[in-house]
Amino acid sequence: MAEEHYPADLRYHPEHDWLRLDGDEAVLGITWFAQDALGEVVYFDPPQVGATIAKDTSYGELESVKAVSDIFSPASGEVLAVNARMTSTPELVNNDPYGEGWLIRIRLSDPAELDTLMDEPAYRAYLAGLS
Amino acid sequence: MTDGPRTSLYDRHAAAGARFGAFAGWQMPLHYGSPRTEHMAVREACGIFDVSHMGQIEVTGPGARELLSWALTNDLGEVGPGQAQYTLMLDDDGGVIDDLIVYGLLDRFLLVVNAANVAACLARLMERSGPEADVADRSREIAMLALQGPAWKDGLASLVSTPGPLNLEYFEVTEDGICGAPAFIARTGYTGEPGVEILCPWGQAPRVWDALTSGEHPATPAGLVARDTLRTEMGYPLYGQELSRDRTPIEAALTWACDVADGAFAGCETLRRQAADGTPEKLCAFTLTEPGIPRAGAAVIADGRTIGTVTSGTLSPVLDRGIGMAYVERAWTEPGREVAIDIRGTHKAARIARRPLVDSSPKKG
């Protein structure tokens, strides 16, 4: 399992999802806090490539043995790719939530939405406030 | 999450990296990092579970056998000293108060009951105990460890005082010493693998745990999540999901654990009637034939309508597919029947299956 960490180059959503900007595209995933709360992930139910997803809504599900968790999108856009390795090896999201455990890549439909997301210090403060 | 009683092994679990959760009010280890790894350790080598939260009720006196023959469904005539038996305690209309193991010991019976049902089982026995039978709650005095897996003997061999425990037949129990502590050791379990359950004094459990998790053949600590996936693969019922006051053993496909023909136990009239007439619903197991994980409460669909409800569901680490148990209209419970499970709005194809769902047996070795 990964050590608790929150990369400085990512943007963070209050539902514990991250976004990595890549031009007019973005890669999305869940944070260390989210995978830790979920436990060992055994199933990833992704959206279809080509689907449109909306900021603050659920685009898929991650399941542990004991729980099902919605995955919330930090931004709106069109799904360009789904991490196929997550389907065969869902525990990647526990071991490497920001790298090998990435979930989907989207083309951003409204880059201005990113302004509402938290940076790393803000997300850490947010987490501290939750406990 | 710091309230609720703890077993005498709490510190051991914490040191091993356990994630705790509440179960029947107790602070129990759910897992130690990877439920899947723990599950496979039990199937392939040896795992160890702290099940000290379970209840132990001792029944003694000249009237003990008569009391238990009234209270329990299975034929107590088969339970002599050294014998354990799976049985059920019913209320007067046949609803299940608990499923449990009764151990016949030299001068008494010991009932090992579910943690959540200790009070209910005690109350039921007290209804009829009278002066000839003593009923005592020894739950907080007796710790229990389950050592389960094909390699169960390897670590245990050097720790027991006599070879007795290593030579037990399935469902036999013996009294012996383990690490110098007095213990009852029984060839019972809830995983589908061969192994034993060790009952020892509450304060001695840490010493026994330390010995079994170290040395040349250390057992892998396994938590309640793995315990649940293991028993679901076997199709073993869990009280609170497959069993409750609203279900009878006949519906739960546990007729085999009830002396229906000759028994005079509480609830037997209802069971005889149900055994003769059948019940509208019956418990069965199923596997998904496409990806997905069924969950308790999900509808079972066939013929364009709901024909049942899932009682337990999970992802099987061995089969790598969704599995579960459900109460289903009797006509649909035949193994091989194709049905669907409604998983949060999507119908996933499934098939009714024989139990156990995996190729394991506790009787081997």
CSV table of C-alpha atoms in Angstrom, one decimal:
chain,number,residue,atom,x,y,z
A,1,MET,CA,0.0,0.0,0.0
A,2,ALA,CA,1.2,3.5,-0.7
A,3,GLU,CA,2.3,6.0,1.9
A,4,GLU,CA,0.0,8.9,2.5
A,5,HIS,CA,0.9,11.7,0.0
A,6,TYR,CA,-0.7,14.3,-2.2
A,7,PRO,CA,1.3,15.5,-5.2
A,8,ALA,CA,1.8,19.2,-5.6
A,9,ASP,CA,1.1,19.3,-9.3
A,10,LEU,CA,-2.5,18.0,-9.0
A,11,ARG,CA,-5.9,19.6,-8.4
A,12,TYR,CA,-8.2,18.2,-5.8
A,13,HIS,CA,-12.0,17.8,-5.4
A,14,PRO,CA,-13.8,17.6,-2.1
A,15,GLU,CA,-15.0,14.1,-2.9
A,16,HIS,CA,-11.4,13.0,-2.8
A,17,ASP,CA,-10.6,12.9,-6.5
A,18,TRP,CA,-7.6,14.4,-8.3
A,19,LEU,CA,-7.1,15.9,-11.7
A,20,ARG,CA,-3.8,16.2,-13.7
A,21,LEU,CA,-3.9,18.9,-16.4
A,22,ASP,CA,-2.4,17.9,-19.8
A,23,GLY,CA,-3.1,20.6,-22.3
A,24,ASP,CA,-6.8,20.6,-23.0
A,25,GLU,CA,-7.0,17.1,-21.6
A,26,ALA,CA,-7.0,15.8,-18.0
A,27,VAL,CA,-6.2,12.5,-16.2
A,28,LEU,CA,-8.5,11.7,-13.3
A,29,GLY,CA,-8.2,9.4,-10.3
A,30,ILE,CA,-8.9,9.1,-6.5
A,31,THR,CA,-6.6,10.4,-3.8
A,32,TRP,CA,-4.7,8.4,-1.2
A,33,PHE,CA,-7.4,9.3,1.4
A,34,ALA,CA,-10.1,7.8,-0.8
A,35,GLN,CA,-8.3,4.5,-1.5
A,36,ASP,CA,-7.4,4.2,2.2
A,37,ALA,CA,-11.1,4.7,3.2
A,38,LEU,CA,-12.2,2.2,0.6
A,39,GLY,CA,-9.7,-0.5,1.4
A,40,GLU,CA,-8.5,-3.1,-1.0
A,41,VAL,CA,-10.2,-2.4,-4.3
A,42,VAL,CA,-11.5,-5.4,-6.2
A,43,TYR,CA,-13.6,-4.0,-8.9
A,44,PHE,CA,-13.6,-0.9,-11.2
A,45,ASP,CA,-16.8,0.0,-13.1
A,46,PRO,CA,-15.7,2.7,-15.6
A,47,PRO,CA,-17.6,4.9,-18.0
A,48,GLN,CA,-17.6,4.2,-21.7
A,49,VAL,CA,-15.0,5.9,-24.0
A,50,GLY,CA,-16.9,8.7,-25.7
A,51,ALA,CA,-19.3,9.3,-22.9
A,52,THR,CA,-19.8,12.8,-21.6
A,53,ILE,CA,-19.3,13.4,-17.9
A,54,ALA,CA,-20.1,16.4,-15.8
A,55,LYS,CA,-18.3,18.0,-12.9
A,56,ASP,CA,-19.4,17.0,-9.4
A,57,THR,CA,-21.3,14.0,-10.7
A,58,SER,CA,-20.4,10.3,-10.5
A,59,TYR,CA,-18.8,8.8,-13.6
A,60,GLY,CA,-18.2,5.3,-12.3
A,61,GLU,CA,-17.8,3.0,-9.3
A,62,LEU,CA,-14.9,1.5,-7.3
A,63,GLU,CA,-15.7,-1.5,-5.1
A,64,SER,CA,-14.0,-3.1,-2.2
A,65,VAL,CA,-15.2,-6.3,-0.7
A,66,LYS,CA,-17.3,-4.4,1.8
A,67,ALA,CA,-18.3,-1.2,0.0
A,68,VAL,CA,-19.3,0.4,-3.3
A,69,SER,CA,-18.0,4.0,-3.9
A,70,ASP,CA,-19.0,6.5,-6.5
A,71,ILE,CA,-16.2,8.2,-8.3
A,72,PHE,CA,-16.9,12.0,-8.7
A,73,SER,CA,-15.5,14.0,-11.5
A,74,PRO,CA,-13.6,17.2,-10.8
A,75,ALA,CA,-14.4,18.5,-14.2
A,76,SER,CA,-16.7,18.1,-17.2
A,77,GLY,CA,-15.7,16.6,-20.5
A,78,GLU,CA,-15.6,13.7,-22.9
A,79,VAL,CA,-14.0,10.4,-21.9
A,80,LEU,CA,-11.0,9.7,-24.2
A,81,ALA,CA,-9.6,6.7,-22.4
A,82,VAL,CA,-10.1,4.3,-19.6
A,83,ASN,CA,-7.2,2.7,-17.7
A,84,ALA,CA,-7.6,-0.9,-18.9
A,85,ARG,CA,-5.0,-2.2,-16.3
A,86,MET,CA,-7.4,-1.0,-13.6
A,87,THR,CA,-10.0,-3.5,-14.9
A,88,SER,CA,-7.7,-6.5,-14.6
A,89,THR,CA,-5.7,-5.3,-11.5
A,90,PRO,CA,-8.0,-2.9,-9.5
A,91,GLU,CA,-5.6,-2.9,-6.6
A,92,LEU,CA,-3.3,-0.6,-8.6
A,93,VAL,CA,-5.4,2.2,-7.2
A,94,ASN,CA,-4.4,1.3,-3.7
A,95,ASN,CA,-0.7,0.8,-4.5
A,96,ASP,CA,-0.2,3.8,-6.8
A,97,PRO,CA,-3.3,6.0,-6.8
A,98,TYR,CA,-1.6,8.9,-8.7
A,99,GLY,CA,0.4,6.8,-11.2
A,100,GLU,CA,-0.5,3.3,-12.4
A,101,GLY,CA,-3.9,3.6,-10.7
A,102,TRP,CA,-5.2,6.5,-12.9
A,103,LEU,CA,-8.8,5.9,-13.8
A,104,ILE,CA,-9.8,7.9,-16.9
A,105,ARG,CA,-8.6,10.6,-19.3
A,106,ILE,CA,-11.0,13.3,-20.6
A,107,ARG,CA,-11.0,16.2,-23.0
A,108,LEU,CA,-12.0,19.2,-20.9
A,109,SER,CA,-15.1,21.0,-22.1
A,110,ASP,CA,-14.8,23.9,-19.7
A,111,PRO,CA,-11.2,24.5,-18.4
A,112,ALA,CA,-12.4,27.4,-16.2
A,113,GLU,CA,-13.9,24.7,-13.9
A,114,LEU,CA,-10.4,24.0,-12.7
A,115,ASP,CA,-10.4,27.3,-10.8
A,116,THR,CA,-12.9,25.9,-8.3
A,117,LEU,CA,-10.6,22.9,-7.4
A,118,MET,CA,-8.2,22.9,-4.5
A,119,ASP,CA,-4.4,22.8,-4.7
A,120,GLU,CA,-2.4,20.5,-2.5
A,121,PRO,CA,-2.1,22.7,0.6
A,122,ALA,CA,-5.8,23.5,0.4
A,123,TYR,CA,-6.7,19.8,0.1
A,124,ARG,CA,-4.5,18.9,3.1
A,125,ALA,CA,-6.2,21.6,5.1
A,126,TYR,CA,-9.5,20.2,4.0
A,127,LEU,CA,-8.6,16.7,5.1
A,128,ALA,CA,-7.4,18.0,8.5
A,129,GLY,CA,-10.7,19.7,8.9
A,130,LEU,CA,-12.6,16.4,8.3
A,131,SER,CA,-11.1,14.5,11.2
B,1,MET,CA,-14.5,4.2,16.9
B,2,THR,CA,-12.9,3.5,20.3
B,3,ASP,CA,-15.8,2.2,22.2
B,4,GLY,CA,-17.0,-1.3,22.3
B,5,PRO,CA,-15.4,-4.3,24.0
B,6,ARG,CA,-12.1,-5.7,22.8
B,7,THR,CA,-10.7,-9.2,22.8
B,8,SER,CA,-7.5,-10.0,24.6
B,9,LEU,CA,-5.7,-9.8,21.3
B,10,TYR,CA,-6.5,-6.2,20.4
B,11,ASP,CA,-2.9,-5.1,20.9
B,12,ARG,CA,-1.6,-7.9,18.7
B,13,HIS,CA,-4.0,-6.9,15.9
B,14,ALA,CA,-3.0,-3.3,16.2
B,15,ALA,CA,0.7,-4.2,16.0
B,16,ALA,CA,0.0,-6.3,12.9
B,17,GLY,CA,-1.5,-3.3,11.2
B,18,ALA,CA,-5.2,-4.2,11.6
B,19,ARG,CA,-8.0,-2.0,10.4
B,20,PHE,CA,-10.7,-2.3,13.0
B,21,GLY,CA,-14.4,-2.3,12.7
B,22,ALA,CA,-17.4,-2.9,15.0
B,23,PHE,CA,-18.9,-6.3,14.8
B,24,ALA,CA,-21.7,-7.2,17.2
B,25,GLY,CA,-20.4,-4.3,19.3
B,26,TRP,CA,-16.9,-5.6,19.5
B,27,GLN,CA,-13.8,-3.9,18.1
B,28,MET,CA,-12.6,-6.6,15.7
B,29,PRO,CA,-9.9,-6.7,13.0
B,30,LEU,CA,-11.5,-6.4,9.6
B,31,HIS,CA,-8.2,-7.0,7.8
B,32,TYR,CA,-4.5,-6.4,8.1
B,33,GLY,CA,-4.1,-4.7,4.8
B,34,SER,CA,-5.2,-7.2,2.1
B,35,PRO,CA,-8.4,-9.3,2.7
B,36,ARG,CA,-7.6,-11.1,-0.6
B,37,THR,CA,-4.1,-12.1,0.6
B,38,GLU,CA,-5.6,-13.3,3.9
B,39,HIS,CA,-8.3,-15.3,2.1
B,40,MET,CA,-5.8,-17.1,-0.2
B,41,ALA,CA,-3.5,-17.8,2.7
B,42,VAL,CA,-6.3,-19.8,4.3
B,43,ARG,CA,-7.0,-21.6,1.1
B,44,GLU,CA,-3.4,-22.4,0.3
B,45,ALA,CA,-1.5,-22.5,3.6
B,46,CYS,CA,-2.7,-21.5,7.1
B,47,GLY,CA,-4.6,-18.5,8.4
B,48,ILE,CA,-5.5,-17.6,12.0
B,49,PHE,CA,-8.6,-15.7,13.1
B,50,ASP,CA,-9.4,-14.1,16.5
B,51,VAL,CA,-13.0,-15.1,17.1
B,52,SER,CA,-13.0,-14.4,20.8
B,53,HIS,CA,-16.1,-12.2,20.4
B,54,MET,CA,-18.2,-15.3,20.0
B,55,GLY,CA,-20.2,-16.5,23.0
B,56,GLN,CA,-19.6,-19.6,25.0
B,57,ILE,CA,-22.5,-21.0,27.1
B,58,GLU,CA,-21.9,-23.9,29.5
B,59,VAL,CA,-24.7,-26.2,30.4
B,60,THR,CA,-24.2,-28.7,33.3
B,61,GLY,CA,-26.2,-30.8,35.6
B,62,PRO,CA,-28.3,-34.0,35.3
B,63,GLY,CA,-30.9,-32.1,33.3
B,64,ALA,CA,-28.5,-30.6,30.8
B,65,ARG,CA,-29.2,-33.2,28.0
B,66,GLU,CA,-32.9,-32.9,28.4
B,67,LEU,CA,-32.8,-29.1,28.3
B,68,LEU,CA,-30.6,-29.1,25.2
B,69,SER,CA,-32.8,-31.7,23.5
B,70,TRP,CA,-35.7,-29.3,23.9
B,71,ALA,CA,-33.7,-26.2,22.8
B,72,LEU,CA,-31.6,-27.5,19.8
B,73,THR,CA,-32.7,-29.0,16.5
B,74,ASN,CA,-30.1,-31.6,15.8
B,75,ASP,CA,-30.1,-35.1,17.4
B,76,LEU,CA,-28.2,-34.6,20.7
B,77,GLY,CA,-28.0,-38.4,21.1
B,78,GLU,CA,-25.1,-38.2,18.6
B,79,VAL,CA,-23.2,-35.8,20.9
B,80,GLY,CA,-21.1,-37.8,23.4
B,81,PRO,CA,-17.9,-36.6,25.1
B,82,GLY,CA,-15.5,-35.5,22.4
B,83,GLN,CA,-18.1,-34.8,19.8
B,84,ALA,CA,-19.1,-31.4,18.3
B,85,GLN,CA,-22.3,-30.8,16.3
B,86,TYR,CA,-23.7,-28.0,14.2
B,87,THR,CA,-27.3,-27.3,15.3
B,88,LEU,CA,-29.9,-24.5,15.6
B,89,MET,CA,-31.9,-22.9,18.4
B,90,LEU,CA,-35.4,-22.0,17.3
B,91,ASP,CA,-38.3,-20.1,18.8
B,92,ASP,CA,-41.7,-21.7,19.2
B,93,ASP,CA,-42.8,-21.0,15.6
B,94,GLY,CA,-39.5,-22.4,14.1
B,95,GLY,CA,-37.8,-19.1,13.5
B,96,VAL,CA,-34.0,-19.2,14.1
B,97,ILE,CA,-32.6,-17.7,17.3
B,98,ASP,CA,-29.1,-18.8,16.4
B,99,ASP,CA,-27.0,-21.4,14.6
B,100,LEU,CA,-24.3,-22.7,16.7
B,101,ILE,CA,-21.9,-25.6,17.6
B,102,VAL,CA,-22.6,-27.7,20.6
B,103,TYR,CA,-19.6,-29.5,22.1
B,104,GLY,CA,-20.0,-32.6,24.2
B,105,LEU,CA,-17.4,-32.6,26.9
B,106,LEU,CA,-16.7,-35.0,29.8
B,107,ASP,CA,-19.1,-33.6,32.3
B,108,ARG,CA,-20.9,-30.7,30.4
B,109,PHE,CA,-22.0,-29.2,27.1
B,110,LEU,CA,-20.4,-26.1,25.7
B,111,LEU,CA,-22.4,-24.0,23.1
B,112,VAL,CA,-20.4,-21.7,20.9
B,113,VAL,CA,-22.9,-19.1,19.7
B,114,ASN,CA,-22.8,-16.0,17.5
B,115,ALA,CA,-21.6,-12.8,19.3
B,116,ALA,CA,-24.8,-11.0,18.6
B,117,ASN,CA,-27.0,-13.7,20.0
B,118,VAL,CA,-25.5,-14.5,23.3
B,119,ALA,CA,-28.2,-12.8,25.3
B,120,ALA,CA,-31.0,-14.4,23.2
B,121,CYS,CA,-29.5,-17.9,23.6
B,122,LEU,CA,-29.1,-17.5,27.3
B,123,ALA,CA,-32.6,-16.2,27.7
B,124,ARG,CA,-34.0,-19.1,25.7
B,125,LEU,CA,-32.2,-21.7,27.8
B,126,MET,CA,-33.2,-19.9,31.1
B,127,GLU,CA,-36.8,-20.4,30.1
B,128,ARG,CA,-36.5,-24.1,30.8
B,129,SER,CA,-33.3,-24.6,32.8
B,130,GLY,CA,-34.9,-25.4,36.2
B,131,PRO,CA,-33.1,-26.9,39.1
B,132,GLU,CA,-31.6,-29.8,37.2
B,133,ALA,CA,-29.6,-27.8,34.7
B,134,ASP,CA,-27.2,-24.9,35.2
B,135,VAL,CA,-26.7,-22.4,32.4
B,136,ALA,CA,-23.6,-20.2,32.6
B,137,ASP,CA,-22.3,-17.5,30.3
B,138,ARG,CA,-18.6,-18.0,30.0
B,139,SER,CA,-18.1,-15.8,27.0
B,140,ARG,CA,-15.7,-13.3,28.7
B,141,GLU,CA,-13.6,-16.1,30.2
B,142,ILE,CA,-13.0,-18.1,27.0
B,143,ALA,CA,-11.0,-16.8,24.0
B,144,MET,CA,-11.2,-18.5,20.7
B,145,LEU,CA,-8.8,-18.7,17.8
B,146,ALA,CA,-9.5,-20.4,14.5
B,147,LEU,CA,-6.5,-22.0,12.8
B,148,GLN,CA,-7.6,-22.8,9.2
B,149,GLY,CA,-5.9,-24.1,6.1
B,150,PRO,CA,-4.3,-27.2,4.6
B,151,ALA,CA,-1.1,-26.6,6.5
B,152,TRP,CA,-2.9,-26.2,9.9
B,153,LYS,CA,-0.9,-29.0,11.6
B,154,ASP,CA,2.5,-27.6,10.7
B,155,GLY,CA,2.7,-24.8,13.3
B,156,LEU,CA,0.4,-26.5,15.8
B,157,ALA,CA,2.4,-29.7,16.1
B,158,SER,CA,5.2,-28.3,18.3
B,159,LEU,CA,2.8,-26.4,20.6
B,160,VAL,CA,0.3,-29.0,21.8
B,161,SER,CA,1.0,-31.2,24.8
B,162,THR,CA,-0.1,-34.4,23.1
B,163,PRO,CA,-0.6,-35.5,19.5
B,164,GLY,CA,-4.4,-35.7,20.2
B,165,PRO,CA,-5.4,-32.5,18.4
B,166,LEU,CA,-3.5,-33.5,15.3
B,167,ASN,CA,-5.4,-36.7,15.0
B,168,LEU,CA,-8.9,-35.4,15.5
B,169,GLU,CA,-11.6,-36.5,13.1
B,170,TYR,CA,-13.8,-33.8,11.6
B,171,PHE,CA,-16.1,-32.4,14.3
B,172,GLU,CA,-14.3,-34.1,17.2
B,173,VAL,CA,-13.0,-32.1,20.1
B,174,THR,CA,-10.3,-32.8,22.7
B,175,GLU,CA,-8.9,-31.3,25.8
B,176,ASP,CA,-5.2,-30.6,25.7
B,177,GLY,CA,-2.6,-28.0,26.5
B,178,ILE,CA,-1.3,-25.5,24.1
B,179,CYS,CA,1.8,-23.4,25.0
B,180,GLY,CA,1.2,-24.7,28.5
B,181,ALA,CA,-2.4,-23.3,28.6
B,182,PRO,CA,-5.4,-25.5,29.0
B,183,ALA,CA,-7.5,-25.6,25.8
B,184,PHE,CA,-10.3,-27.3,24.0
B,185,ILE,CA,-9.3,-28.0,20.4
B,186,ALA,CA,-12.0,-29.0,17.9
B,187,ARG,CA,-11.9,-29.9,14.2
B,188,THR,CA,-14.4,-27.3,13.3
B,189,GLY,CA,-14.3,-24.1,11.3
B,190,TYR,CA,-16.2,-21.7,9.1
B,191,THR,CA,-13.8,-21.5,6.1
B,192,GLY,CA,-14.2,-24.7,4.2
B,193,GLU,CA,-10.5,-25.7,4.8
B,194,PRO,CA,-9.4,-28.3,7.3
B,195,GLY,CA,-8.3,-26.9,10.6
B,196,VAL,CA,-9.2,-26.4,14.3
B,197,GLU,CA,-10.8,-23.9,16.6
B,198,ILE,CA,-8.9,-23.4,19.9
B,199,LEU,CA,-10.7,-22.4,23.0
B,200,CYS,CA,-8.4,-21.2,25.8
B,201,PRO,CA,-8.6,-18.9,28.9
B,202,TRP,CA,-9.2,-15.3,27.9
B,203,GLY,CA,-5.8,-14.1,29.3
B,204,GLN,CA,-3.8,-16.9,27.6
B,205,ALA,CA,-4.9,-16.0,24.1
B,206,PRO,CA,-1.9,-13.6,23.4
B,207,ARG,CA,0.6,-16.3,24.2
B,208,VAL,CA,-1.1,-18.8,21.9
B,209,TRP,CA,-1.5,-16.2,19.2
B,210,ASP,CA,2.2,-15.3,19.4
B,211,ALA,CA,3.3,-18.9,19.2
B,212,LEU,CA,1.1,-19.7,16.2
B,213,THR,CA,2.1,-16.5,14.2
B,214,SER,CA,5.8,-17.0,14.7
B,215,GLY,CA,8.4,-19.8,14.4
B,216,GLU,CA,9.0,-22.0,11.4
B,217,HIS,CA,5.4,-22.3,10.2
B,218,PRO,CA,3.7,-19.0,11.1
B,219,ALA,CA,0.0,-18.7,10.4
B,220,THR,CA,-1.2,-15.6,8.6
B,221,PRO,CA,-3.4,-13.3,10.6
B,222,ALA,CA,-6.8,-13.1,8.9
B,223,GLY,CA,-9.7,-10.7,9.6
B,224,LEU,CA,-13.4,-10.7,9.4
B,225,VAL,CA,-13.6,-9.6,5.7
B,226,ALA,CA,-11.6,-12.7,4.7
B,227,ARG,CA,-13.8,-14.8,7.1
B,228,ASP,CA,-16.8,-13.6,5.2
B,229,THR,CA,-15.5,-14.2,1.7
B,230,LEU,CA,-14.3,-17.7,2.7
B,231,ARG,CA,-17.7,-18.7,4.2
B,232,THR,CA,-19.6,-17.2,1.2
B,233,GLU,CA,-17.5,-19.3,-1.2
B,234,MET,CA,-18.6,-22.4,0.8
B,235,GLY,CA,-22.2,-21.3,0.9
B,236,TYR,CA,-22.2,-21.3,4.7
B,237,PRO,CA,-25.1,-19.2,6.2
B,238,LEU,CA,-24.4,-16.2,8.4
B,239,TYR,CA,-26.9,-15.2,11.1
B,240,GLY,CA,-28.3,-11.8,10.4
B,241,GLN,CA,-28.1,-12.4,6.6
B,242,GLU,CA,-29.2,-15.9,5.7
B,243,LEU,CA,-30.7,-16.7,9.1
B,244,SER,CA,-33.0,-14.7,11.4
B,245,ARG,CA,-36.2,-15.1,13.4
B,246,ASP,CA,-38.1,-14.7,10.1
B,247,ARG,CA,-36.6,-17.8,8.5
B,248,THR,CA,-36.8,-21.5,9.4
B,249,PRO,CA,-34.0,-24.1,8.9
B,250,ILE,CA,-36.2,-25.7,6.2
B,251,GLU,CA,-36.2,-22.6,4.1
B,252,ALA,CA,-32.5,-22.1,4.8
B,253,ALA,CA,-31.7,-25.6,3.4
B,254,LEU,CA,-30.6,-26.7,6.8
B,255,THR,CA,-33.0,-29.6,7.2
B,256,TRP,CA,-29.9,-31.9,7.6
B,257,ALA,CA,-29.1,-30.2,10.9
B,258,CYS,CA,-32.6,-30.9,12.3
B,259,ASP,CA,-34.0,-34.1,13.7
B,260,VAL,CA,-37.2,-33.5,11.8
B,261,ALA,CA,-38.5,-37.1,11.9
B,262,ASP,CA,-38.0,-37.9,15.6
B,263,GLY,CA,-37.1,-34.7,17.4
B,264,ALA,CA,-39.2,-33.1,20.1
B,265,PHE,CA,-37.4,-29.7,20.0
B,266,ALA,CA,-39.1,-26.4,20.2
B,267,GLY,CA,-40.3,-25.5,16.7
B,268,CYS,CA,-40.4,-29.1,15.4
B,269,GLU,CA,-44.1,-29.0,14.5
B,270,THR,CA,-43.5,-26.2,12.1
B,271,LEU,CA,-40.5,-27.9,10.6
B,272,ARG,CA,-42.3,-31.1,10.1
B,273,ARG,CA,-45.0,-29.3,8.2
B,274,GLN,CA,-42.6,-27.4,6.1
B,275,ALA,CA,-40.5,-30.5,5.4
B,276,ALA,CA,-43.7,-32.2,4.1
B,277,ASP,CA,-45.2,-29.3,2.2
B,278,GLY,CA,-42.1,-27.4,1.1
B,279,THR,CA,-41.6,-23.6,1.5
B,280,PRO,CA,-42.4,-20.9,-1.0
B,281,GLU,CA,-38.7,-19.7,-0.9
B,282,LYS,CA,-35.5,-21.6,-0.4
B,283,LEU,CA,-31.9,-20.5,0.1
B,284,CYS,CA,-29.5,-21.2,-2.8
B,285,ALA,CA,-26.1,-20.0,-4.0
B,286,PHE,CA,-25.3,-18.4,-7.3
B,287,THR,CA,-22.4,-17.1,-9.3
B,288,LEU,CA,-22.4,-14.2,-11.7
B,289,THR,CA,-21.6,-15.1,-15.3
B,290,GLU,CA,-20.5,-11.6,-16.2
B,291,PRO,CA,-18.4,-9.0,-14.2
B,292,GLY,CA,-20.0,-7.4,-11.2
B,293,ILE,CA,-20.3,-7.8,-7.4
B,294,PRO,CA,-23.8,-8.8,-6.0
B,295,ARG,CA,-24.7,-7.2,-2.6
B,296,ALA,CA,-27.2,-8.1,0.1
B,297,GLY,CA,-30.6,-6.8,-0.7
B,298,ALA,CA,-30.3,-7.0,-4.5
B,299,ALA,CA,-33.2,-8.4,-6.4
B,300,VAL,CA,-32.9,-11.8,-8.2
B,301,ILE,CA,-34.7,-11.5,-11.6
B,302,ALA,CA,-36.1,-14.1,-13.9
B,303,ASP,CA,-39.1,-14.3,-16.2
B,304,GLY,CA,-39.2,-10.5,-16.2
B,305,ARG,CA,-39.9,-10.3,-12.5
B,306,THR,CA,-38.4,-10.4,-9.1
B,307,ILE,CA,-38.1,-14.0,-7.9
B,308,GLY,CA,-35.9,-13.5,-4.8
B,309,THR,CA,-33.5,-11.4,-2.8
B,310,VAL,CA,-29.8,-11.7,-2.3
B,311,THR,CA,-28.8,-12.2,1.3
B,312,SER,CA,-25.0,-12.2,0.9
B,313,GLY,CA,-22.8,-11.2,-2.0
B,314,THR,CA,-19.1,-10.6,-2.7
B,315,LEU,CA,-16.3,-11.1,-5.1
B,316,SER,CA,-14.8,-14.6,-4.8
B,317,PRO,CA,-11.0,-14.4,-4.7
B,318,VAL,CA,-10.7,-18.0,-5.9
B,319,LEU,CA,-13.3,-17.8,-8.8
B,320,ASP,CA,-12.6,-14.2,-9.6
B,321,ARG,CA,-16.3,-13.6,-10.1
B,322,GLY,CA,-19.2,-12.3,-8.1
B,323,ILE,CA,-20.9,-14.9,-5.9
B,324,GLY,CA,-23.6,-14.9,-3.3
B,325,MET,CA,-26.6,-16.5,-1.7
B,326,ALA,CA,-30.3,-15.7,-2.0
B,327,TYR,CA,-33.7,-16.7,-1.0
B,328,VAL,CA,-35.5,-17.6,-4.2
B,329,GLU,CA,-38.9,-19.0,-5.3
B,330,ARG,CA,-38.5,-22.7,-4.9
B,331,ALA,CA,-39.0,-23.5,-8.5
B,332,TRP,CA,-36.0,-21.4,-9.5
B,333,THR,CA,-33.5,-22.9,-7.0
B,334,GLU,CA,-32.3,-25.8,-9.1
B,335,PRO,CA,-28.5,-25.6,-9.8
B,336,GLY,CA,-27.9,-24.5,-13.4
B,337,ARG,CA,-31.0,-22.2,-13.6
B,338,GLU,CA,-30.1,-18.9,-15.4
B,339,VAL,CA,-31.2,-15.8,-13.6
B,340,ALA,CA,-30.1,-12.2,-13.2
B,341,ILE,CA,-29.1,-10.0,-10.3
B,342,ASP,CA,-30.2,-6.4,-10.3
B,343,ILE,CA,-27.0,-4.6,-9.3
B,344,ARG,CA,-27.9,-0.9,-8.8
B,345,GLY,CA,-30.2,-0.9,-11.8
B,346,THR,CA,-28.2,-3.1,-14.2
B,347,HIS,CA,-29.2,-6.8,-14.6
B,348,LYS,CA,-26.1,-9.0,-14.4
B,349,ALA,CA,-26.4,-12.6,-15.7
B,350,ALA,CA,-26.0,-15.2,-13.0
B,351,ARG,CA,-26.5,-19.0,-12.5
B,352,ILE,CA,-27.8,-20.9,-9.5
B,353,ALA,CA,-25.0,-23.2,-8.3
B,354,ARG,CA,-24.4,-26.1,-6.0
B,355,ARG,CA,-22.6,-25.4,-2.7
B,356,PRO,CA,-19.7,-25.2,-2.1
B,357,LEU,CA,-19.0,-22.8,-4.9
B,358,VAL,CA,-15.2,-23.7,-4.7
B,359,ASP,CA,-13.4,-27.0,-4.6
B,360,SER,CA,-12.6,-27.0,-0.9
B,361,SER,CA,-13.5,-29.4,1.9
B,362,PRO,CA,-12.9,-29.1,5.6
B,363,LYS,CA,-12.7,-32.9,5.9
B,364,LYS,CA,-9.4,-33.3,4.0
B,365,GLY,CA,-6.4,-34.1,6.0
